[in-house]
Structures are given as C-alpha cells and as structure tokens.
PDB file of N, CA and C in Angstrom:
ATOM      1  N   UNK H   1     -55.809  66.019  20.481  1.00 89.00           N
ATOM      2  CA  UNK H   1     -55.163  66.464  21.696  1.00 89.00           C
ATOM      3  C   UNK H   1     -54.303  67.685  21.391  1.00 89.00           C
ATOM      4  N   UNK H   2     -53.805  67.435  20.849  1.00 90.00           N
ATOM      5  CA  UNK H   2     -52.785  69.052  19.801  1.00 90.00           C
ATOM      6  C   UNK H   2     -53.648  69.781  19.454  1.00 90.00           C
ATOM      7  N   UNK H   3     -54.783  69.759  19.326  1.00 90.00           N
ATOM      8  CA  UNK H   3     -55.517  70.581  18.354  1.00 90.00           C
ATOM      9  C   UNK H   3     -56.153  71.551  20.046  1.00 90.00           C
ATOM     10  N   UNK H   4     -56.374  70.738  20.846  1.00 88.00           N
ATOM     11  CA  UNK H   4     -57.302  70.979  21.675  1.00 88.00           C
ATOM     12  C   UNK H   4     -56.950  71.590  22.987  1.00 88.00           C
ATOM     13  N   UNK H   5     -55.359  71.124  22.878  1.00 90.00           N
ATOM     14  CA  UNK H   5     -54.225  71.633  24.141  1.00 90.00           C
ATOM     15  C   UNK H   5     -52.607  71.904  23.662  1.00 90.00           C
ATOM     16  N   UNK H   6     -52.452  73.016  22.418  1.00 91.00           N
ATOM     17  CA  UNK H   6     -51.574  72.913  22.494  1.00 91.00           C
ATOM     18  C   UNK H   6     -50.044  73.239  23.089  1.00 91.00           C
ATOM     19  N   UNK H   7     -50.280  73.418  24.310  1.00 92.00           N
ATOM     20  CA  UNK H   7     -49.543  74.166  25.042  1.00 92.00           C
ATOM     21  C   UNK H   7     -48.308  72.752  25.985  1.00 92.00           C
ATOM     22  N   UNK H   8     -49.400  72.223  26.243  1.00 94.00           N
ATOM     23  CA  UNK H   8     -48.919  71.171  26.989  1.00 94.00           C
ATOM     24  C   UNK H   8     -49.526  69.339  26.832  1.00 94.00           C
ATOM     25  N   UNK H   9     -49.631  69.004  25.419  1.00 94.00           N
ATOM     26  CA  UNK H   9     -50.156  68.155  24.319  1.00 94.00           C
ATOM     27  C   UNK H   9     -49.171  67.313  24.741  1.00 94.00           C
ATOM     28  N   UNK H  10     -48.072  67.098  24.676  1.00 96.00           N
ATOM     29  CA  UNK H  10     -46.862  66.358  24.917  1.00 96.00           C
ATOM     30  C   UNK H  10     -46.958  65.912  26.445  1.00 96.00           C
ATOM     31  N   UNK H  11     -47.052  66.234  27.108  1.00 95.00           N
ATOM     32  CA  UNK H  11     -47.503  66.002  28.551  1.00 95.00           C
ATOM     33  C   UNK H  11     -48.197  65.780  28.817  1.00 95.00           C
ATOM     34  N   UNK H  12     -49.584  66.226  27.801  1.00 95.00           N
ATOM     35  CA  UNK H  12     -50.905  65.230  28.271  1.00 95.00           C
ATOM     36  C   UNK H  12     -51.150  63.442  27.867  1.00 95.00           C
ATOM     37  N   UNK H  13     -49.693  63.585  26.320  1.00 96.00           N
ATOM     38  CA  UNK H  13     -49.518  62.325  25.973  1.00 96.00           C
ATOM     39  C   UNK H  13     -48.889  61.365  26.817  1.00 96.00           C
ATOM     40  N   UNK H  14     -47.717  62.096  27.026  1.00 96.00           N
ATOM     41  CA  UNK H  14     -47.068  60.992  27.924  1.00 96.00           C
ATOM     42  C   UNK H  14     -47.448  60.894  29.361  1.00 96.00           C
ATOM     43  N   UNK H  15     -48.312  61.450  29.835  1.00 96.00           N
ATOM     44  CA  UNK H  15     -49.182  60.868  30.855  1.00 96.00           C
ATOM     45  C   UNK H  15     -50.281  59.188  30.614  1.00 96.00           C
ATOM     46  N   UNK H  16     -50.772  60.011  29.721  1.00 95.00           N
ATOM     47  CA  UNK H  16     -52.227  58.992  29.092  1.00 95.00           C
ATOM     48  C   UNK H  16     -51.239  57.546  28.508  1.00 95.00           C
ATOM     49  N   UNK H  17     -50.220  57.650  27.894  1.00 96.00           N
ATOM     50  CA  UNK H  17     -49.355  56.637  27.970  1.00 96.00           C
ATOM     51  C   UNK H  17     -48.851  55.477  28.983  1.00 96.00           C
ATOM     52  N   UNK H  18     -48.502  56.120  29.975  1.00 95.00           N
ATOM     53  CA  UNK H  18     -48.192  56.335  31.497  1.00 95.00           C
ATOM     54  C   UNK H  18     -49.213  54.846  32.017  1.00 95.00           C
ATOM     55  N   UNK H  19     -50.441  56.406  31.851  1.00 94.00           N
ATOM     56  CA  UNK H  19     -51.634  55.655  32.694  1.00 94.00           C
ATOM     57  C   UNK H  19     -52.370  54.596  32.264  1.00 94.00           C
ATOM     58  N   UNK H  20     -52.142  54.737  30.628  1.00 92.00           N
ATOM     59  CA  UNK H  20     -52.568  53.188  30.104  1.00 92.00           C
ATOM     60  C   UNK H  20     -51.661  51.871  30.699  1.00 92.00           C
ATOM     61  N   UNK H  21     -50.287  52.100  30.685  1.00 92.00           N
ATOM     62  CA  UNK H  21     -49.370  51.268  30.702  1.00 92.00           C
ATOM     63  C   UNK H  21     -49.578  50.598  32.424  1.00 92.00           C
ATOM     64  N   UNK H  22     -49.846  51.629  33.359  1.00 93.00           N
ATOM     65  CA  UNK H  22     -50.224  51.152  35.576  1.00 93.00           C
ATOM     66  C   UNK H  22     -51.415  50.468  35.155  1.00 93.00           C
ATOM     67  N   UNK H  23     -52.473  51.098  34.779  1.00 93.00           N
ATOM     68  CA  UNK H  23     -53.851  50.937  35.255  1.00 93.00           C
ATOM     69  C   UNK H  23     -54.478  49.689  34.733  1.00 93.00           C
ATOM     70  N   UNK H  24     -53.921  48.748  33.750  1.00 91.00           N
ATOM     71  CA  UNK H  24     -54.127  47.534  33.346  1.00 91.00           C
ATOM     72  C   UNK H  24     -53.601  46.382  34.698  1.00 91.00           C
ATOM     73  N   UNK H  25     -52.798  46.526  35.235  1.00 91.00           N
ATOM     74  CA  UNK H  25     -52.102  45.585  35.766  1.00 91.00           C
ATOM     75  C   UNK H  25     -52.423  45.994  37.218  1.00 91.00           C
ATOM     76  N   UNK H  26     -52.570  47.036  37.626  1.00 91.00           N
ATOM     77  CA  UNK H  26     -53.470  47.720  39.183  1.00 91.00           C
ATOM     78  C   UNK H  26     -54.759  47.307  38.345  1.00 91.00           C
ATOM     79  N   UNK H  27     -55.327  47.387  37.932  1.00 90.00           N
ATOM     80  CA  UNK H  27     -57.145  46.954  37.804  1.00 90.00           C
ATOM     81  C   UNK H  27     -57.100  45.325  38.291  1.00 90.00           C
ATOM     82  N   UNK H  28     -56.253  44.573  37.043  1.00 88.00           N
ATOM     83  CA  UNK H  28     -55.963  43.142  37.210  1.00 88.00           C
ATOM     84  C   UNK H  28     -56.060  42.488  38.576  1.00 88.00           C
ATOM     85  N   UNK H  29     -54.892  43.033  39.452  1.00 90.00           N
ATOM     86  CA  UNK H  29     -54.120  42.972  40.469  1.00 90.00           C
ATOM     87  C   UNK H  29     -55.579  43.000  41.529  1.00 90.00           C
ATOM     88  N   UNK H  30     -56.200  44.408  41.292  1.00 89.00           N
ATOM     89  CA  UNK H  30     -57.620  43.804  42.579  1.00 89.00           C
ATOM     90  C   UNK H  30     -58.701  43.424  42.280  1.00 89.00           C
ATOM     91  N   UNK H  31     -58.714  42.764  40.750  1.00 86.00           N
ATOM     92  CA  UNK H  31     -60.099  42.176  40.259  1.00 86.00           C
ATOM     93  C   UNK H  31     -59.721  40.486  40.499  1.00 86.00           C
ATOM     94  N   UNK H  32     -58.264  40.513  40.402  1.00 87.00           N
ATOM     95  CA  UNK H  32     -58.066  38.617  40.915  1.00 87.00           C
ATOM     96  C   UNK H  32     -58.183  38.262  39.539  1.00 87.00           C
ATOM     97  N   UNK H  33     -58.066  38.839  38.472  1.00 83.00           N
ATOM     98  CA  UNK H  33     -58.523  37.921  37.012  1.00 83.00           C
ATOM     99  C   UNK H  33     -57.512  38.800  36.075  1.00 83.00           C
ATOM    100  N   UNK H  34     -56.773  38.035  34.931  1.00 84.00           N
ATOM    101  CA  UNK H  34     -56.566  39.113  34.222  1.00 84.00           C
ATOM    102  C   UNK H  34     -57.832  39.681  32.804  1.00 84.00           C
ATOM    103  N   UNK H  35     -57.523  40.381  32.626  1.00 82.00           N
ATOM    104  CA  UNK H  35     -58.518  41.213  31.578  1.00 82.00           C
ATOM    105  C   UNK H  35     -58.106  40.588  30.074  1.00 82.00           C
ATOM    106  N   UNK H  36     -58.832  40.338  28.979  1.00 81.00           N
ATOM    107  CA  UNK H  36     -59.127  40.580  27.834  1.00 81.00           C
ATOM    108  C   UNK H  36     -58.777  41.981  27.235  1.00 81.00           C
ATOM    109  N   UNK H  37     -59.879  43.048  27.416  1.00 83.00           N
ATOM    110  CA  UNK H  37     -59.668  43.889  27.135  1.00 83.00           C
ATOM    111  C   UNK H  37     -60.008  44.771  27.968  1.00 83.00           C
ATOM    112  N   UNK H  38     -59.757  45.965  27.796  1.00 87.00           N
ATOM    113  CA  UNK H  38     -60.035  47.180  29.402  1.00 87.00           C
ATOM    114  C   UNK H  38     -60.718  48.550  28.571  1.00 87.00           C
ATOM    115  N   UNK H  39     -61.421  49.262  29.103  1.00 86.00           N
ATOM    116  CA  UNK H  39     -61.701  50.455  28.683  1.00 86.00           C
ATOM    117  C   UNK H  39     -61.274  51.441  29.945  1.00 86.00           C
ATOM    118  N   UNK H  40     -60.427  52.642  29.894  1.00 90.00           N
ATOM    119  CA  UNK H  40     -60.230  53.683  30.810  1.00 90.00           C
ATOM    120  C   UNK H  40     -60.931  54.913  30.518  1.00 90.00           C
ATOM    121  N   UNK H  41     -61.965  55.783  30.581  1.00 89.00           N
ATOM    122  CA  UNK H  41     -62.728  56.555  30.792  1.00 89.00           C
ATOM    123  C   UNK H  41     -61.929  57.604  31.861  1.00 89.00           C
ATOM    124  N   UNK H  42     -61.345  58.444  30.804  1.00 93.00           N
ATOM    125  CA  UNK H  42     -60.566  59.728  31.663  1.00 93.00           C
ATOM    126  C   UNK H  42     -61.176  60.916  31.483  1.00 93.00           C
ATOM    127  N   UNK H  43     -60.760  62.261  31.935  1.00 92.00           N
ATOM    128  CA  UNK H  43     -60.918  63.592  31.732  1.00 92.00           C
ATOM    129  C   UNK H  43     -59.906  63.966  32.110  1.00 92.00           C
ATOM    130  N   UNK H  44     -59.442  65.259  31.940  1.00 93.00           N
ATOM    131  CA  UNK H  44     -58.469  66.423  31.278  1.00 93.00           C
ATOM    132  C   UNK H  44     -58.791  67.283  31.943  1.00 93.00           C
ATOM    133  N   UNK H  45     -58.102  67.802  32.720  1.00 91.00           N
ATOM    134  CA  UNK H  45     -58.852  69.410  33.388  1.00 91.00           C
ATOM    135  C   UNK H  45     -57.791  70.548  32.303  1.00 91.00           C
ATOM    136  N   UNK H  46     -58.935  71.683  32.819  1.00 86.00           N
ATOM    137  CA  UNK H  46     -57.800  72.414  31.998  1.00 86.00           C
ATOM    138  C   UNK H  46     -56.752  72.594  32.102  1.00 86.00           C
ATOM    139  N   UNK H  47     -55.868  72.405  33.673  1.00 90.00           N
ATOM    140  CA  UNK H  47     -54.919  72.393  33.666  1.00 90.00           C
ATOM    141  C   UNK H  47     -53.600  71.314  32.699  1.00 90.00           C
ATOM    142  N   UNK H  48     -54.303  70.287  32.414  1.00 92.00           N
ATOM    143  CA  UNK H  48     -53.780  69.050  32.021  1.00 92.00           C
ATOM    144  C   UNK H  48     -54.068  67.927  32.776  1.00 92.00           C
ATOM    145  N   UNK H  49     -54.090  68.211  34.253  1.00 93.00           N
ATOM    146  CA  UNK H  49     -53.913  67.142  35.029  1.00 93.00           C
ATOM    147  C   UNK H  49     -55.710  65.802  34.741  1.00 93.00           C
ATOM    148  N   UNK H  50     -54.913  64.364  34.707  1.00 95.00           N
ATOM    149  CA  UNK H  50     -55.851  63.273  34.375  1.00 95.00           C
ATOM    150  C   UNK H  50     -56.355  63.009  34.949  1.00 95.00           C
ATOM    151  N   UNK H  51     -57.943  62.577  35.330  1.00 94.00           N
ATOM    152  CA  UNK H  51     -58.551  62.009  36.357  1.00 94.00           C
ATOM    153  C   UNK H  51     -59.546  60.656  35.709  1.00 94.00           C
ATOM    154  N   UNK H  52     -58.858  59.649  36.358  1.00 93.00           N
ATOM    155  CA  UNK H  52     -59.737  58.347  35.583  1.00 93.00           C
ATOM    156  C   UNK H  52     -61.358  58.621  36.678  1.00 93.00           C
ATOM    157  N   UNK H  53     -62.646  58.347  35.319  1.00 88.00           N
ATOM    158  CA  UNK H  53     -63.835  58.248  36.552  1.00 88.00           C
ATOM    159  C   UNK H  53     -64.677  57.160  36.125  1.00 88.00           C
ATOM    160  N   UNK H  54     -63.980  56.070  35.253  1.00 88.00           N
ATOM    161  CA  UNK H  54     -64.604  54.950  35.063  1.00 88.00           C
ATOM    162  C   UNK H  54     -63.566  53.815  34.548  1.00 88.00           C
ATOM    163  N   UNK H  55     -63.326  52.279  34.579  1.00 88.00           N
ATOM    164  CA  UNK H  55     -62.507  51.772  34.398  1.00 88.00           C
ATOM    165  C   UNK H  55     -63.675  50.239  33.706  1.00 88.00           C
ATOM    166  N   UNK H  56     -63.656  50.433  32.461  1.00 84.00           N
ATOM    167  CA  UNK H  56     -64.497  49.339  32.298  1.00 84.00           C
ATOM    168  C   UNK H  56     -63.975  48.197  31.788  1.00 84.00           C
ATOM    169  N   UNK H  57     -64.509  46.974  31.868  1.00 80.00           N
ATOM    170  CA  UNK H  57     -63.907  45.349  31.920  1.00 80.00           C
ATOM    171  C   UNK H  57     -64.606  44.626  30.624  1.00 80.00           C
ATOM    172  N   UNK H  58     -65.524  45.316  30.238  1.00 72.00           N
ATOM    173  CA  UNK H  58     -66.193  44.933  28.726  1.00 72.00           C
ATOM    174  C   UNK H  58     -66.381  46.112  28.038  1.00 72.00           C
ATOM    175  N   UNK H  59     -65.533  47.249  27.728  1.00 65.00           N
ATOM    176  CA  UNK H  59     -65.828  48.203  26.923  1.00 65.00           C
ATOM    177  C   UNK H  59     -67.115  47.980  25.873  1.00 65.00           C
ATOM    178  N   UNK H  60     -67.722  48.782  25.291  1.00 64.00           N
ATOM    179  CA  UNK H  60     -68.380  48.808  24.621  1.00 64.00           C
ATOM    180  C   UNK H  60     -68.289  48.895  23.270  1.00 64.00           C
ATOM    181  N   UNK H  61     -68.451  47.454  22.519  1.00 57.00           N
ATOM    182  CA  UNK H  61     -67.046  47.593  20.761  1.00 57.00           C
ATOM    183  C   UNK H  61     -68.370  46.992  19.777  1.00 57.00           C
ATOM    184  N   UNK H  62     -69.797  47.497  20.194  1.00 62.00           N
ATOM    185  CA  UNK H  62     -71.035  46.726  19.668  1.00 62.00           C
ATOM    186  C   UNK H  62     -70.523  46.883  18.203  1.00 62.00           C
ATOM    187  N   UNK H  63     -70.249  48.431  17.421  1.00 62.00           N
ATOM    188  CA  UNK H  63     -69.534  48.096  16.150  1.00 62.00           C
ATOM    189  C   UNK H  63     -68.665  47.223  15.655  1.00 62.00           C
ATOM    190  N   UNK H  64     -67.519  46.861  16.683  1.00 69.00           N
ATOM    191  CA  UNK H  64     -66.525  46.031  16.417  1.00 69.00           C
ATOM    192  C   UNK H  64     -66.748  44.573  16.686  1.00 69.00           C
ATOM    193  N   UNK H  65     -67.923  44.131  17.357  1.00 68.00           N
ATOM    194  CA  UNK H  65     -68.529  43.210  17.677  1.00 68.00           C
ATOM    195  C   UNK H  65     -67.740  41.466  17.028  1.00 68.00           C
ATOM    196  N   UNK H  66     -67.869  41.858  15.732  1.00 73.00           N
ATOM    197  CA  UNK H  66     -67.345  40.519  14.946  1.00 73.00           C
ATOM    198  C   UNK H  66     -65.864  40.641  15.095  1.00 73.00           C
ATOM    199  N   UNK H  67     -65.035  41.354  14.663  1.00 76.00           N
ATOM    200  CA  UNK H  67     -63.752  41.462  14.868  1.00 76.00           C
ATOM    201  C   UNK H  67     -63.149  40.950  15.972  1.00 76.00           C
ATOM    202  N   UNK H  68     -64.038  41.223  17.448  1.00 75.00           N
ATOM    203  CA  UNK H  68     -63.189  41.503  18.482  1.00 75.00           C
ATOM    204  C   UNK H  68     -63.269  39.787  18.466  1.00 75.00           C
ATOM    205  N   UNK H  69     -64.430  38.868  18.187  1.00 77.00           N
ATOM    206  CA  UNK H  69     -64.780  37.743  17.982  1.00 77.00           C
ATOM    207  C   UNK H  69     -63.989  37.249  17.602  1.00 77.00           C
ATOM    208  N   UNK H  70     -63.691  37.019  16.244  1.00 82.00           N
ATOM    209  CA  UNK H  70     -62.391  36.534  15.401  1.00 82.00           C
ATOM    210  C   UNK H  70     -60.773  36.764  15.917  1.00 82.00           C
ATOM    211  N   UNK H  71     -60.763  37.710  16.575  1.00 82.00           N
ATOM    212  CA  UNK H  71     -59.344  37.982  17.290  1.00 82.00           C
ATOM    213  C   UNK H  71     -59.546  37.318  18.391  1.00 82.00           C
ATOM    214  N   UNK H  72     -60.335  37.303  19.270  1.00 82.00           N
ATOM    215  CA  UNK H  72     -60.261  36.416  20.581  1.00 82.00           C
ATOM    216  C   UNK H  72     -60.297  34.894  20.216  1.00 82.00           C
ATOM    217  N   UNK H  73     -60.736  34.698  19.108  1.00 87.00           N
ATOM    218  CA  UNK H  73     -60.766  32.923  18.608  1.00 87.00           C
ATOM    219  C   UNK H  73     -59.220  32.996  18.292  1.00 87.00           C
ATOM    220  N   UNK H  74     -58.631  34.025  17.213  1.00 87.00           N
ATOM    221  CA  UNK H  74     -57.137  33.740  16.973  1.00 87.00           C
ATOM    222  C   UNK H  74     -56.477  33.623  18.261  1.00 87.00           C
ATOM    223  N   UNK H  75     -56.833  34.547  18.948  1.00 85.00           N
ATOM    224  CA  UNK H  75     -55.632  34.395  20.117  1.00 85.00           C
ATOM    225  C   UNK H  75     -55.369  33.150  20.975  1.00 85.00           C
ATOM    226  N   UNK H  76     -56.829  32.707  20.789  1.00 85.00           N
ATOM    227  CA  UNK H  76     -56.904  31.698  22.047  1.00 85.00           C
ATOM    228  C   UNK H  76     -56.337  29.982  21.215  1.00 85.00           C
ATOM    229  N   UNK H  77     -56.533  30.579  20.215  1.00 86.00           N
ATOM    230  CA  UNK H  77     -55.794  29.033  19.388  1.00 86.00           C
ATOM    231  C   UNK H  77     -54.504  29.175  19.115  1.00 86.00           C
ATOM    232  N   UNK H  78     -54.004  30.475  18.932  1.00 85.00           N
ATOM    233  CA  UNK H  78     -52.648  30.389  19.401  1.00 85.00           C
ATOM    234  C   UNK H  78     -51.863  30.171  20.941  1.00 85.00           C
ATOM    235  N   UNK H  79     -52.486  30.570  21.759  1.00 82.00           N
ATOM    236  CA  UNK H  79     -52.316  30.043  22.807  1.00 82.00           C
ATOM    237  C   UNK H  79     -52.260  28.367  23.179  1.00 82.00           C
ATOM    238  N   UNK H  80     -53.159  27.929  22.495  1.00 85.00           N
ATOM    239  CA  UNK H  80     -53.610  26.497  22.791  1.00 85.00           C
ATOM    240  C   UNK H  80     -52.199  25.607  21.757  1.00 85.00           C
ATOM    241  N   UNK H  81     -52.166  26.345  20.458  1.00 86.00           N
ATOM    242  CA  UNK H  81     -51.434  25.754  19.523  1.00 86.00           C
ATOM    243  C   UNK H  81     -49.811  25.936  19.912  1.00 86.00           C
ATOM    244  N   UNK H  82     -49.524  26.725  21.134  1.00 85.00           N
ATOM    245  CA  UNK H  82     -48.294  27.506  21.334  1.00 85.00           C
ATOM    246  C   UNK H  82     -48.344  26.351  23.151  1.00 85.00           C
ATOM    247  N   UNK H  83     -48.719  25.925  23.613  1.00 76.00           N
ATOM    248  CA  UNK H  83     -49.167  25.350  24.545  1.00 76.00           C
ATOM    249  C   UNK H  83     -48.560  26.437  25.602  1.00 76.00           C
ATOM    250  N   UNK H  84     -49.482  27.694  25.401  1.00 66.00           N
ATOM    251  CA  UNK H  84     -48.933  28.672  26.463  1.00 66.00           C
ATOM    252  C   UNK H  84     -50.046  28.977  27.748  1.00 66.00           C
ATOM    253  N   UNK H  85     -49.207  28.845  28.942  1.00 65.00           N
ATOM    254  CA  UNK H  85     -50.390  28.556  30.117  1.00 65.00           C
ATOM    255  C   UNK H  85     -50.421  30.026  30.407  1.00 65.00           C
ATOM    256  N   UNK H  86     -51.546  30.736  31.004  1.00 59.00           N
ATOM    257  CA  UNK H  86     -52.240  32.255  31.529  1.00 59.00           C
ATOM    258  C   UNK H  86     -52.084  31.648  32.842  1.00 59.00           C
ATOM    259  N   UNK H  87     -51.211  32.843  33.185  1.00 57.00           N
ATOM    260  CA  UNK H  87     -51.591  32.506  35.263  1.00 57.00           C
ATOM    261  C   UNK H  87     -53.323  33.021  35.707  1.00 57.00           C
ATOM    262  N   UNK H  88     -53.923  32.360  36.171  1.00 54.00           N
ATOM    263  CA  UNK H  88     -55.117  32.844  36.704  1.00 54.00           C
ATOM    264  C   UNK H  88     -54.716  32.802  38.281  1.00 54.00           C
ATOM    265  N   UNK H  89     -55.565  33.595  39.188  1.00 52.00           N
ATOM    266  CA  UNK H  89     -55.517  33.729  40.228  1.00 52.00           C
ATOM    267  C   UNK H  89     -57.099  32.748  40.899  1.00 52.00           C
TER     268      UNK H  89
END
C-alpha cells in the first residue's frame, strides 16, 4: 500500500481498518447469522476512495484448508469447555 500510494497510504489504512472493523457486524446484522470467517473484496480508486464489490461468507483458504480446520475445532472446544453460549438469531 506504501509502495503503491504513497501520498495518502495512511488514509487508505485507516479506512480499510475502519471498514474491516462496520462491515463484519452490518453483513452479520442482515444475514441473521453470525460469521466464522468473512472475506471483503475491495478496490482503491486512484483517488483513495474504497469501494467494497464483493463480501464473501466462505472466503477461499483451499491452501489453508487444514489450519482453518484445526482452529475451528480449537475454538469450538473452547467454547464448549468455557460453557460460552453464541447468540444466534
């Protein structure tokens, strides 16, 4: 991002920050479910300004495949072992 905008790099960060931090909990909010994991699919105009044009609900982690496996088993047995309830809608 510095390399690629450095004029206004800092502003393109703390946007994309920003927009990671709304767009999990607005996606949530009108899918009725919460998410696992999220993929946001943005672009950059040259000006800086962000435009999300895809918001995906199973990103694509075919490399990470086993990992994401083993972390969703940890999590969910800590959950279970932590007797912590998930609000579902």
């Amino acid at each position: 991002l510095k390399a690629n905008r450095p004029d206004n790099w800092q502003q393109i960060l703390r946007d994309l920050k920003s927009m990671a931090k709304a767009v999990p909990s607005w996606f949530e909010s009108k899918r009725g479910v919460e998410m696992m994991t999220l993929g946001i699919d943005t672009a950059i105009t040259d000006e800086g300004d962000l435009h999300i044009f895809e918001i995906n609900s199973l990103p694509f982690t075919d490399f990470n495949l086993g990992q994401v496996a083993i972390r969703r088993v940890a999590y969910y047995r800590w959950l279970a072992d932590n007797r912590v309830r998930t609000h579902r809608k």
